[in-house]
Amino acid sequence: MRARIVDKNDILKIVDILRKDHEVIAPFQGRGRDSFFDVVTDANRDQVKMHLHNPYYPPKRYVLPHIEKLFDIDQAKMDVKAAYVEPKRAIFGIRSCDVHGIYHLDRFYLGRDYKDPYYERLRRGLFLVNVVCTDKELDIDNGCFCMCANTGPASTEHFDLQLMDLGDVYMAVAGSPKGEALFADPIFKRGDDSHVQRRRSILNEVRKHFKLAVNWYSAAVRYITTGQVPEELWAQVGNRCLECGACTYLCPACTCFTVADRKVDGKVVERVRLWDSCALSGFTRMAGGHNPRRAVHDRRNRRFFRKLAHYFVQRELSMACVGCGRCIDVCHGDIGMPSVVEIIRRGCAGKENDSTIIKR
Amino acid sequence: MTQPSSNDKNIYLPKVAILDRVQDEIQEVKTFFWHFENPADQEEFKKFRPGQFAQVSIFSQGEFPASLPPSPTEKETFFTVRTVGSVTSGLHQLKAGDKFAVRGPYGNGFPMEQYYGRNLVFVAGGIGLIPLRSCIIYALANRDRYKKIQVFYGSRSPRELMYTQNLREWEKIEGFEFYTTVDRGDADWKGNVGVVGSLFKKPDVKVPVENTTAFVCGPPIMFRFVIKDLKDMGFHDRDIVSTLERYMKCGVGKCGHCCIGMAYVCTDGPVFTYEQIKKLGEDI
Ligand SMILES: Cc1cc2nc3c(=O)[nH]c(=O)nc-3n(C[C@H](O)[C@H](O)[C@H](O)COP(=O)(O)OP(=O)(O)OC[C@H]3O[C@@H](n4cnc5c(N)ncnc54)[C@H](O)[C@@H]3O)c2cc1C
Ligand code: SF4
Ligand code: SF4
Ligand code: FES
């Protein structure tokens, strides 16, 4: 991978370069912990933040909007038109975990037999500028566990350009030909070995500041895949779910949606898709009221099963949890991903033949 | 042939269909004969396999999955649909000549070629006959490919027997064993009374177990009892096949609604062997 050095004072010039032919999205600081992604304008350009708490509302909405029009339908003429949009857009300051979230969506929506044409169009023109999490106070939250998910704090792939704060300068790494093309601009200067050394020592230091650095994913994956999680454990998890759906809406790797038709005026109908959640009881209800996933714990079971069963990890060649920690913060019942992994690990550990653990 | 447009690769694009005629089946259930407005769409669609399904659109109401009761060996395309809610009743309100929209076919379907040289036993309860009708007609059209063919069909009452014209024909075919039963008879009913499994025990009925595939479709309660009967007869789990019904929004493995245990019913199913169903790890 090619790398360059950018002076700290020049860093937002990358936003300016991208803005010439992209709509640029970047993170901004709200009140308190709150932060958000927004379109960069002349007015807010100087407020773009390099270090801040990762916004709860994930950038996945730029490839999978929470409400997305699929078709414009003229009912009288029976004319159906795909409502495609294909923006040229860049997300500046996307975190490593969220970069992997988008990669997971790529695998899911484009990597299988049926390619999603809406996702494809939103994704095609999307340029990702990843910022490495280096600020111990601001970037790394209590819930961050990208190290366990193997996605952060510095992603090694799936971005177009990656920026890492080295103190007075940033290191810029190109992850794609499009990213490398930016190096033509004079703000990108050649670096030397000392920059590489600095990058390494900063990352080593940063890694020590994760509260959740050891997570027992692999054990949980094994217990779930081999069906060793007892019903009582699932019930224990399910009983803590308030069925609000927040964990799924905020998850950068959740993919489910529902579809609805809405009348615009007398003759015109829009078919739209909306984010949906397996936490909600209507999700699997069938005509006639038969709901195969009736109990709450069956539905919670679903979320973790879908994310952690080896079969699904293999199917997408990517895991549906990228370790961003959002579901931890947002869950009223404390059943974010790490808690559940822990509940499963503790609940199952004693029941398994210990020698198999040692062997692995 | 129409020009390919950017719409063509859209996996969610419903294509315009014209309703030819409507046939009453039983209370709340009708059969809708239709064809695509564009002949190229029709030709493409006709490559479907027994056991596949399609997504039916009534614009402004929405979309729903419906099995394909016709066999690809038949000329006409049609759906048999019960009114249960908004989209299905939207379809029921259409008249001959009206337009709606269809996309598909979707799902794996029954691997009918794999069953060449085997006995086929079909067990249908109520509207479970809808997906099985396709296989039965297909098997009859390829009669020499299969050994013994038996159909067991049960409904609540004589008035709830569907596809009556087919049933009358089936009764007359030599070398094709067809049995019906009803939970409750009426004054005119001379046939068997009892659940569908009761047919297996009749003295003149001999269900082959060796080299046989059993197809079971019907309401969950019927499914459980029939499975038990078949297991008692000695059927292996992998020789029992069924179709699963799930709330579906997309039909193409994206929306997540149909996901059950390890499978997306819309793309991995809806046809599963009982052996697979047991491994899915979730209630059906
Ligand atoms: C693979 C497959 C094949 C099928 N084949 C047939 C068939 O050949 N013939 C047939 O009659 N039916 C078939 N069904 C069932 C059929 O799809 C449902 O009856 C239909 O979706 C109901 O839609 P609706 O809009 O009329 O009901 P709605 O108005 O949406 O709802 C009716 C009731 O069911 C619940 N519900 C809401 N949305 C749905 C939904 N999409 N599906 C089920 N329940 C819902 C609601 O809570 C409400 O109580 C099939 C289903 C599947 C999955
Ligand atoms: S999970 Fe890792 S990559 Fe994501 S915000 Fe936290 S530290 Fe950064
Ligand atoms: S499951 Fe939780 S931690 Fe994992 S990606 Fe989703 S929101 Fe982030
Ligand atoms: S119906 Fe959408 S994933 Fe199966």
XYZ file of C-alpha atoms and ligand atoms in Angstrom:
717
model
C 0.000 0.000 0.000
C 1.269 3.473 -0.857
C 1.520 6.018 1.940
C 2.132 9.747 2.223
C 2.362 12.357 4.941
C -0.036 15.276 5.298
C 0.536 18.272 7.500
C -1.995 18.555 10.318
C -3.152 21.967 9.113
C -3.759 20.589 5.644
C -5.882 17.658 6.678
C -9.269 19.228 5.905
C -7.970 20.160 2.471
C -8.669 16.533 1.609
C -12.329 17.346 2.267
C -12.005 20.319 -0.089
C -10.444 18.206 -2.827
C -13.174 15.590 -2.510
C -15.900 18.218 -2.449
C -15.023 19.267 -5.987
C -16.764 16.201 -7.355
C -18.345 14.454 -4.372
C -20.966 15.162 -1.801
C -18.835 14.799 1.314
C -20.208 13.399 4.567
C -18.201 13.921 7.754
C -18.624 13.592 11.514
C -19.496 16.587 13.689
C -19.692 17.094 17.440
C -23.121 17.552 18.982
C -23.879 18.248 22.631
C -22.152 16.100 25.217
C -21.370 12.610 23.930
C -23.542 13.194 20.913
C -21.993 13.243 17.481
C -23.387 12.845 13.983
C -22.573 12.478 10.313
C -23.696 15.301 8.044
C -23.069 16.781 4.624
C -20.093 19.149 4.598
C -20.964 22.678 3.443
C -18.954 25.907 3.209
C -20.534 26.925 6.518
C -19.677 23.836 8.582
C -16.454 22.762 6.884
C -14.217 24.011 9.684
C -16.215 22.090 12.302
C -15.417 18.669 10.841
C -13.889 16.617 13.669
C -10.987 14.217 13.296
C -11.389 12.832 16.803
C -14.740 12.326 18.449
C -17.012 9.565 19.752
C -18.209 7.515 16.827
C -21.770 8.655 15.997
C -24.485 6.262 17.203
C -26.414 6.661 13.973
C -24.156 4.634 11.716
C -23.014 5.683 8.254
C -24.715 2.607 6.810
C -27.608 4.864 5.848
C -25.549 6.177 2.944
C -25.708 2.771 1.308
C -28.885 1.487 2.957
C -31.128 4.478 3.737
C -33.630 3.862 6.527
C -36.405 4.618 4.036
C -35.550 4.019 0.401
C -37.779 4.353 -2.608
C -37.668 1.287 -4.860
C -40.262 2.134 -7.508
C -42.453 4.921 -8.780
C -45.629 3.274 -9.922
C -48.287 4.861 -12.103
C -51.260 2.708 -11.259
C -53.473 3.793 -14.128
C -50.838 3.120 -16.762
C -49.358 0.153 -14.867
C -46.003 1.754 -15.400
C -43.249 0.770 -12.955
C -40.019 2.745 -12.824
C -37.033 1.938 -10.676
C -36.227 4.968 -8.509
C -32.470 4.758 -8.792
C -30.124 7.304 -7.294
C -26.429 7.130 -7.948
C -24.657 9.884 -6.068
C -20.934 10.512 -6.056
C -20.340 10.621 -2.373
C -17.462 10.400 0.068
C -17.571 9.589 3.750
C -14.678 11.376 5.427
C -13.787 10.152 8.888
C -15.476 6.778 8.850
C -14.134 4.533 11.643
C -12.512 1.191 10.955
C -15.387 -0.783 12.460
C -17.856 1.003 10.193
C -15.631 0.443 7.155
C -15.977 -3.251 7.873
C -19.699 -2.760 8.396
C -19.967 -1.478 4.847
C -17.812 -4.336 3.649
C -20.193 -6.745 5.325
C -23.115 -5.091 3.561
C -21.187 -5.407 0.268
C -20.818 -9.117 0.846
C -24.439 -9.503 1.773
C -26.090 -7.340 -0.888
C -23.692 -7.855 -3.778
C -21.812 -11.059 -3.077
C -24.599 -13.545 -3.625
C -26.822 -14.791 -6.456
C -29.132 -11.827 -6.398
C -27.412 -8.444 -6.505
C -29.292 -5.574 -4.980
C -29.415 -2.867 -7.683
C -30.170 -0.008 -5.265
C -27.347 -0.839 -2.938
C -25.046 -1.320 -5.914
C -25.744 2.198 -7.179
C -25.280 3.873 -3.813
C -22.101 1.932 -3.238
C -20.517 2.371 -6.662
C -19.848 6.093 -6.265
C -18.924 5.907 -2.580
C -15.411 6.900 -1.518
C -14.329 5.944 1.996
C -11.821 7.984 3.980
C -11.111 5.950 7.098
C -9.718 7.690 10.177
C -7.779 5.480 12.583
C -8.905 5.688 16.205
C -5.935 7.003 18.187
C -7.417 9.380 20.754
C -7.851 7.435 23.981
C -10.520 9.751 25.362
C -12.495 10.619 22.270
C -12.124 7.840 19.724
C -12.136 4.820 21.964
C -15.342 4.301 23.868
C -15.926 1.865 26.691
C -17.894 -0.319 24.347
C -15.410 -0.468 21.484
C -14.273 -4.025 20.844
C -12.984 -3.832 17.288
C -9.849 -5.612 18.410
C -11.846 -8.756 19.089
C -13.787 -8.466 15.873
C -10.510 -7.922 14.081
C -11.719 -4.736 12.382
C -9.889 -1.934 14.191
C -8.682 0.367 15.575
C -6.815 0.634 12.243
C -8.496 -1.176 9.408
C -6.153 -2.968 7.027
C -8.527 -3.041 4.059
C -11.792 -1.966 2.413
C -11.136 1.810 2.502
C -10.042 4.105 -0.337
C -7.893 6.304 1.870
C -6.878 5.952 5.491
C -5.687 8.768 7.725
C -3.854 8.305 10.974
C -2.891 11.030 13.410
C 0.855 10.901 14.158
C 0.892 14.102 16.237
C 2.002 16.967 14.025
C 1.327 15.105 10.786
C -1.107 12.526 9.468
C -0.138 9.406 7.639
C -2.286 8.810 4.546
C -2.513 5.267 3.200
C -4.118 4.529 -0.154
C -6.391 1.487 -0.181
C -7.542 1.723 -3.793
C -6.419 3.277 -7.099
C -9.004 6.025 -6.533
C -7.392 6.768 -3.188
C -3.925 6.743 -4.614
C -4.972 9.195 -7.315
C -5.424 11.812 -4.587
C -1.684 11.721 -3.906
C -1.222 13.871 -7.027
C -2.146 16.857 -4.859
C 0.872 18.647 -3.317
C -0.472 18.409 0.257
C 0.562 14.738 0.156
C 4.277 14.562 0.853
C 6.716 11.704 1.013
C 7.358 10.292 4.438
C 10.217 8.269 5.832
C 10.902 5.345 8.128
C 10.401 7.404 11.258
C 6.731 7.856 10.318
C 6.264 4.134 9.964
C 7.921 3.625 13.358
C 5.654 6.221 14.912
C 2.574 4.627 13.433
C 3.574 1.303 14.935
C 4.326 2.620 18.416
C 1.158 4.720 18.551
C -0.980 1.716 17.597
C 0.745 -0.447 20.183
C -0.015 2.163 22.828
C -3.619 2.666 21.695
C -4.334 -1.055 21.852
C -3.685 -0.983 25.586
C -6.586 1.359 26.183
C -9.438 -0.892 25.150
C -11.639 -1.958 28.037
C -12.940 -4.817 25.911
C -9.854 -6.337 24.396
C -10.584 -9.974 25.028
C -13.879 -11.226 23.910
C -14.768 -14.853 23.509
C -16.272 -14.710 20.094
C -14.770 -17.947 18.905
C -16.082 -19.836 21.904
C -19.546 -18.324 21.439
C -19.490 -19.107 17.738
C -18.638 -22.695 18.534
C -21.321 -23.111 21.187
C -23.986 -21.559 18.990
C -22.973 -23.430 15.856
C -22.952 -26.777 17.580
C -26.283 -26.106 19.268
C -24.875 -26.275 22.789
C -26.558 -23.123 24.086
C -29.299 -24.344 26.420
C -32.801 -22.965 26.112
C -32.572 -21.374 29.621
C -29.638 -19.249 28.513
C -31.519 -17.927 25.528
C -34.499 -17.286 27.782
C -32.229 -15.368 30.159
C -31.095 -13.178 27.270
C -34.616 -12.859 25.873
C -36.133 -11.812 29.181
C -33.912 -8.744 29.182
C -34.990 -7.592 25.723
C -37.535 -4.762 25.737
C -38.210 -5.229 22.029
C -37.295 -1.688 21.081
C -35.258 -2.699 18.045
C -32.539 -0.116 18.714
C -29.688 -2.641 18.539
C -30.641 -3.603 15.024
C -31.262 -0.078 13.745
C -27.924 1.166 15.013
C -25.960 -1.858 13.923
C -23.709 -1.171 10.942
C -23.939 -4.810 9.907
C -27.691 -5.458 10.239
C -29.402 -5.855 6.881
C -33.103 -6.596 7.358
C -35.836 -4.510 5.780
C -39.549 -4.525 5.103
C -41.356 -3.272 2.019
C -44.462 -1.108 1.824
C -46.512 0.675 -0.818
C -47.532 4.248 -0.105
C -49.899 6.394 -2.099
C -48.451 9.705 -3.204
C -51.603 11.013 -4.842
C -54.634 9.434 -6.492
C -52.759 7.464 -9.121
C -49.137 7.372 -8.094
C -47.766 4.844 -5.657
C -44.283 4.569 -4.243
C -42.913 1.212 -3.213
C -40.405 1.791 -0.427
C -38.263 -0.339 1.800
C -37.637 0.461 5.446
C -35.217 -0.852 8.008
C -36.845 -3.623 9.970
C -35.855 -5.485 13.105
C -35.958 -9.126 14.129
C -36.562 -7.850 17.680
C -40.084 -6.766 16.805
C -42.891 -9.279 17.171
C -44.427 -8.613 13.744
C -41.242 -9.630 12.000
C -42.117 -13.258 11.416
C -45.883 -13.200 11.981
C -47.742 -14.941 9.202
C -51.231 -14.587 7.825
C -53.735 -16.111 10.202
C -51.701 -15.040 13.226
C -49.352 -18.047 13.387
C -46.035 -16.679 14.579
C -43.305 -19.268 14.476
C -40.959 -17.144 16.552
C -43.416 -16.299 19.239
C -41.395 -15.910 22.409
C -39.203 -12.857 22.825
C -36.207 -15.030 23.531
C -36.705 -16.823 20.238
C -36.379 -13.516 18.471
C -33.291 -12.434 20.429
C -31.890 -15.843 19.770
C -32.304 -15.000 16.093
C -30.170 -11.865 16.169
C -27.253 -13.568 17.836
C -27.678 -16.775 15.927
C -27.636 -14.912 12.634
C -24.575 -12.958 13.659
C -22.554 -15.694 15.273
C -23.406 -19.028 13.641
C -20.405 -20.244 11.728
C -22.608 -21.124 8.799
C -23.514 -17.481 8.228
C -19.986 -16.213 8.768
C -18.897 -18.577 6.032
C -21.796 -17.768 3.803
C -20.803 -14.088 3.590
C -17.131 -14.638 4.361
C -17.592 -11.828 6.812
C -19.053 -11.675 10.274
C -22.202 -9.674 10.931
C -20.661 -8.011 14.004
C -17.823 -5.575 13.533
C -17.298 -4.712 17.193
C -18.487 -1.097 17.103
C -20.141 -1.370 20.505
C -23.249 0.635 19.636
C -25.634 -2.066 20.779
C -23.979 -2.028 24.202
C -24.678 1.648 24.760
C -28.175 1.611 23.410
C -29.553 -1.542 25.028
C -31.777 -0.968 28.069
C -31.416 -4.583 29.117
C -27.635 -4.841 28.886
C -27.684 -7.501 26.219
C -25.275 -5.904 23.801
C -23.083 -8.234 21.832
C -20.219 -8.599 24.348
C -22.621 -9.309 27.238
C -24.351 -12.010 25.261
C -21.091 -13.544 24.150
C -20.053 -13.557 27.803
C -23.366 -15.053 28.977
C -23.010 -17.812 26.409
C -19.388 -18.466 27.204
C -19.919 -18.657 30.939
C -23.130 -20.598 30.641
C -21.651 -23.191 28.311
C -18.049 -23.424 29.444
C -18.548 -25.868 32.276
C -20.781 -28.086 30.190
C -18.255 -28.739 27.494
C -15.548 -31.322 27.506
C -12.611 -29.200 28.641
C -10.056 -31.081 26.598
C -11.597 -29.723 23.400
C -10.991 -26.177 24.616
C -7.385 -26.890 25.399
C -6.835 -28.555 22.053
C -7.958 -25.418 20.233
C -39.097 -8.772 -27.474
C -38.744 -5.460 -25.761
C -35.494 -3.593 -25.438
C -33.571 -4.369 -22.288
C -33.749 -1.398 -19.957
C -31.950 -0.539 -16.757
C -34.986 -2.081 -15.066
C -34.079 -5.521 -16.350
C -31.607 -6.516 -13.706
C -33.734 -5.258 -10.874
C -34.428 -8.217 -8.607
C -37.426 -6.450 -7.070
C -39.076 -5.396 -10.324
C -42.633 -6.717 -10.643
C -43.734 -7.307 -14.236
C -47.202 -6.533 -15.493
C -49.592 -9.483 -15.723
C -53.133 -9.703 -17.089
C -55.831 -11.698 -15.351
C -57.569 -14.051 -17.790
C -60.232 -15.644 -15.607
C -61.081 -16.511 -12.051
C -62.277 -19.873 -10.825
C -63.905 -20.506 -7.451
C -62.260 -23.263 -5.468
C -63.581 -23.278 -1.940
C -64.710 -20.609 0.461
C -62.253 -17.670 0.359
C -60.015 -19.513 -2.102
C -59.945 -18.823 -5.811
C -57.720 -19.732 -8.706
C -56.467 -16.871 -10.858
C -55.398 -17.641 -14.405
C -53.076 -15.008 -15.793
C -50.303 -14.287 -18.262
C -47.581 -11.687 -18.553
C -48.319 -8.697 -20.753
C -44.875 -9.107 -22.325
C -44.574 -12.508 -24.115
C -40.835 -12.606 -23.392
C -41.560 -12.421 -19.656
C -44.030 -15.274 -20.018
C -41.522 -17.437 -21.842
C -38.865 -16.761 -19.227
C -41.244 -17.460 -16.371
C -42.390 -20.768 -17.824
C -39.023 -22.301 -16.968
C -40.176 -22.635 -13.358
C -39.943 -25.935 -11.454
C -42.613 -27.566 -9.292
C -42.420 -26.207 -5.748
C -41.178 -22.750 -6.652
C -43.132 -19.608 -5.845
C -43.645 -16.073 -7.124
C -44.172 -12.652 -5.584
C -47.565 -11.183 -6.506
C -48.040 -7.408 -6.480
C -51.217 -5.439 -6.136
C -49.948 -1.883 -6.400
C -50.831 0.315 -3.426
C -51.485 -2.827 -1.338
C -48.145 -4.574 -1.556
C -46.699 -7.935 -2.431
C -47.107 -11.501 -1.196
C -45.549 -14.894 -1.945
C -47.713 -17.464 -3.689
C -46.894 -21.007 -4.724
C -47.112 -22.060 -8.326
C -49.812 -24.725 -8.519
C -49.446 -25.299 -12.285
C -46.881 -27.739 -13.587
C -44.427 -26.378 -16.133
C -45.798 -29.087 -18.425
C -49.169 -27.313 -18.487
C -50.039 -24.435 -20.768
C -51.586 -21.961 -18.387
C -50.068 -20.068 -15.475
C -52.191 -19.482 -12.383
C -52.217 -18.940 -8.628
C -54.611 -20.333 -6.061
C -55.003 -17.858 -3.248
C -56.917 -17.595 0.006
C -57.993 -14.143 1.173
C -56.399 -13.459 4.494
C -55.465 -9.801 4.388
C -54.923 -6.694 2.366
C -52.943 -7.877 -0.672
C -54.665 -11.225 -1.066
C -58.076 -9.565 -0.909
C -56.812 -6.984 -3.410
C -56.182 -9.861 -5.798
C -59.601 -11.330 -5.064
C -61.246 -8.100 -6.150
C -59.727 -8.198 -9.633
C -61.791 -9.174 -12.658
C -60.817 -10.778 -15.944
C -58.838 -8.265 -17.985
C -57.514 -6.404 -14.941
C -53.795 -5.955 -14.503
C -51.524 -6.756 -11.588
C -47.854 -7.709 -11.376
C -45.716 -10.760 -10.738
C -42.033 -11.497 -10.283
C -40.238 -14.810 -9.993
C -40.047 -17.732 -10.079
C -38.125 -18.036 -6.826
C -36.931 -20.737 -4.479
C -35.350 -24.128 -5.023
C -38.408 -26.166 -6.004
C -38.631 -29.957 -5.819
C -35.735 -31.765 -7.500
C -38.085 -33.903 -9.604
C -35.210 -35.437 -11.617
C -33.657 -36.798 -8.445
C -36.809 -38.842 -7.892
C -36.680 -40.591 -11.276
C -37.218 -44.307 -10.803
C -38.790 -43.879 -7.365
C -42.261 -44.219 -5.909
C -43.927 -40.915 -5.116
C -46.339 -40.510 -2.225
C -48.131 -37.166 -1.912
C -49.888 -36.231 1.312
C -51.812 -32.949 1.224
C -53.961 -31.280 3.844
C -56.286 -28.413 2.890
C -54.602 -25.758 0.814
C -51.375 -27.733 1.125
C -52.521 -29.229 -2.159
C -51.626 -25.927 -3.901
C -47.847 -26.499 -4.108
C -48.246 -30.276 -4.453
C -50.580 -29.974 -7.424
C -47.629 -28.840 -9.498
C -45.592 -31.960 -8.686
C -48.513 -34.322 -9.138
C -49.308 -33.003 -12.615
C -45.609 -32.988 -13.446
C -45.212 -36.594 -12.328
C -48.260 -37.632 -14.366
C -46.852 -35.881 -17.429
C -43.638 -37.855 -16.947
C -45.407 -41.007 -15.846
C -42.833 -43.477 -17.190
C -40.076 -41.830 -15.141
C -41.640 -42.803 -11.841
C -42.826 -46.049 -10.292
C -45.909 -46.044 -8.105
C -47.675 -42.708 -7.566
C -50.079 -42.244 -4.663
C -51.949 -39.139 -3.594
C -53.621 -38.742 -0.211
C -55.669 -35.620 0.131
C -57.636 -34.559 3.169
C -59.852 -31.577 3.790
C -62.187 -30.486 6.530
C -65.377 -31.199 4.615
C -66.464 -32.274 1.121
C -67.115 -28.637 0.282
C -63.511 -27.818 0.991
C -61.963 -30.090 -1.612
C -60.059 -28.009 -4.150
C -59.308 -28.509 -7.815
C -62.415 -30.681 -8.129
C -61.987 -31.039 -11.868
C -58.496 -32.479 -11.384
C -59.736 -34.741 -8.614
C -62.380 -36.232 -10.867
C -59.776 -36.901 -13.545
C -57.300 -38.361 -11.087
C -59.883 -40.846 -9.840
C -60.050 -42.338 -13.322
C -56.352 -42.726 -14.091
C -55.129 -46.334 -14.094
C -52.047 -47.076 -12.045
C -52.395 -43.821 -10.147
C -53.757 -44.254 -6.673
C -55.765 -41.359 -5.432
C -57.466 -41.236 -2.042
C -59.479 -38.471 -0.434
C -60.785 -38.061 3.049
C -62.697 -35.410 4.985
C -62.755 -34.628 8.691
C -66.552 -34.357 8.610
C -68.733 -35.781 5.861
C -72.166 -34.631 4.728
C -75.310 -36.357 3.403
C -73.781 -36.937 -0.034
C -70.296 -37.970 1.015
C -69.569 -41.627 0.397
C -65.819 -41.547 0.863
C -63.571 -41.863 3.833
C -64.098 -39.798 6.973
C -61.129 -39.071 9.225
C -57.794 -37.304 9.210
C -55.543 -37.839 6.232
C -53.351 -40.304 8.101
C -56.330 -42.623 8.607
C -56.104 -43.430 4.888
C -52.761 -45.154 5.355
C -54.405 -47.785 7.534
C -57.177 -48.754 5.138
C -56.954 -52.406 4.079
C -56.791 -51.685 0.341
C -53.984 -49.147 0.768
C -50.336 -50.220 0.556
C -47.875 -47.409 0.962
C -44.475 -48.354 -0.446
C -41.643 -47.377 1.877
C -38.567 -48.627 0.056
C -37.323 -46.369 -2.734
C -40.079 -43.864 -2.039
C -40.201 -40.077 -1.626
C -43.078 -38.726 0.451
C -44.290 -35.147 -0.115
C -46.134 -33.613 2.837
C -47.853 -30.205 2.730
C -50.535 -28.916 5.019
C -51.230 -27.046 8.248
C -48.627 -27.485 11.049
C -50.801 -29.839 13.093
C -51.454 -32.128 10.124
C -47.756 -32.035 9.273
C -46.784 -33.307 12.714
C -49.242 -36.208 12.653
C -48.406 -37.292 9.118
C -44.687 -37.200 9.872
C -45.308 -39.476 12.817
C -47.313 -41.888 10.677
C -44.624 -41.964 7.998
C -41.880 -42.492 10.548
C -43.889 -45.376 12.058
C -44.085 -46.921 8.589
C -40.307 -46.765 8.384
C -39.688 -43.701 6.234
C -36.253 -42.139 6.504
C -36.138 -38.385 7.310
C -34.366 -37.618 4.052
C -37.120 -39.271 2.025
C -39.785 -36.936 3.373
C -39.987 -33.544 1.665
C -42.109 -30.516 2.402
C -42.369 -26.806 1.730
C -42.053 -24.279 4.553
C -44.129 -21.161 4.717
C -42.589 -17.996 6.098
C -43.448 -14.345 6.199
C -41.603 -13.059 3.121
C -40.949 -9.583 1.866
C -38.389 -9.954 -0.900
C -38.164 -13.566 -2.073
C -34.504 -13.151 -3.000
C -32.583 -13.552 0.257
C -32.261 -9.904 1.267
C -35.022 -8.732 3.600
C -34.291 -11.337 6.293
C -37.909 -12.061 7.145
C -37.977 -15.685 6.073
C -34.757 -16.625 7.844
C -35.201 -19.728 9.977
C -32.299 -21.255 11.840
C -29.568 -21.739 9.273
C -31.701 -21.102 6.201
C -33.314 -18.388 4.175
C -36.559 -20.099 3.204
C -36.927 -18.006 0.045
C -33.604 -18.982 -1.505
C -32.541 -22.165 0.321
C -36.166 -23.403 0.296
C -39.108 -23.418 0.354
C -38.543 -27.141 -0.281
C -36.697 -28.972 2.487
C -36.345 -32.592 3.441
C -37.554 -33.461 6.909
C -33.934 -34.223 7.747
C -33.028 -30.607 6.905
C -36.053 -29.197 8.705
C -35.003 -30.950 11.926
C -31.527 -29.419 11.638
C -32.732 -25.861 11.090
C -32.839 -25.453 14.823
C -35.994 -23.428 15.109
C -39.754 -23.993 15.361
C -41.422 -24.321 11.977
C -43.510 -19.685 -0.208
C -44.935 -19.308 0.108
C -45.946 -19.747 -0.716
C -47.259 -19.390 -0.464
N -48.222 -19.826 -1.295
C -49.491 -19.452 -1.113
C -50.495 -19.843 -2.028
O -50.230 -20.511 -3.037
N -51.763 -19.465 -1.799
C -52.091 -18.704 -0.687
O -53.268 -18.401 -0.540
N -51.164 -18.312 0.191
C -49.868 -18.655 0.009
N -48.911 -18.238 0.899
C -49.319 -17.374 2.032
C -49.510 -15.946 1.557
O -48.269 -15.432 1.123
C -50.055 -15.029 2.673
O -51.356 -15.444 2.945
C -50.070 -13.572 2.246
O -48.775 -13.053 2.293
C -50.942 -12.708 3.109
O -50.851 -11.382 2.604
P -51.967 -10.273 2.829
O -51.365 -8.996 2.410
O -53.229 -10.619 2.164
O -52.196 -10.285 4.373
P -51.960 -9.059 5.369
O -52.990 -8.013 5.216
O -50.588 -8.597 5.233
O -52.123 -9.768 6.748
C -53.094 -10.727 7.080
C -52.755 -11.261 8.424
O -51.509 -11.928 8.445
C -50.478 -11.153 9.041
N -49.513 -10.780 7.977
C -49.077 -9.553 7.613
N -48.303 -9.586 6.535
C -48.204 -10.871 6.172
C -47.526 -11.557 5.116
N -46.814 -10.962 4.163
N -47.629 -12.887 5.111
C -48.329 -13.503 6.009
N -49.000 -12.900 6.991
C -48.942 -11.616 7.099
C -51.162 -9.959 9.588
O -50.811 -9.837 10.922
C -52.647 -10.191 9.426
O -53.224 -10.683 10.589
C -47.585 -18.571 0.665
C -46.560 -18.140 1.494
C -45.251 -18.490 1.226
C -44.173 -17.996 2.110
S -14.772 0.040 17.696
Fe -12.581 0.463 17.176
S -12.691 1.340 15.121
Fe -14.785 1.481 15.977
S -14.894 3.497 16.930
Fe -14.235 2.088 18.526
S -11.983 2.177 18.474
Fe -12.711 3.050 16.575
S -23.810 -6.354 16.961
Fe -23.447 -4.502 18.233
S -21.211 -4.316 18.377
Fe -21.646 -5.771 16.701
S -21.637 -4.474 14.866
Fe -23.766 -4.595 15.560
S -24.077 -2.801 16.912
Fe -21.844 -3.069 16.613
S -38.119 -13.298 1.818
Fe -36.619 -11.733 2.020
S -34.916 -12.862 2.734
Fe -36.340 -14.425 2.266
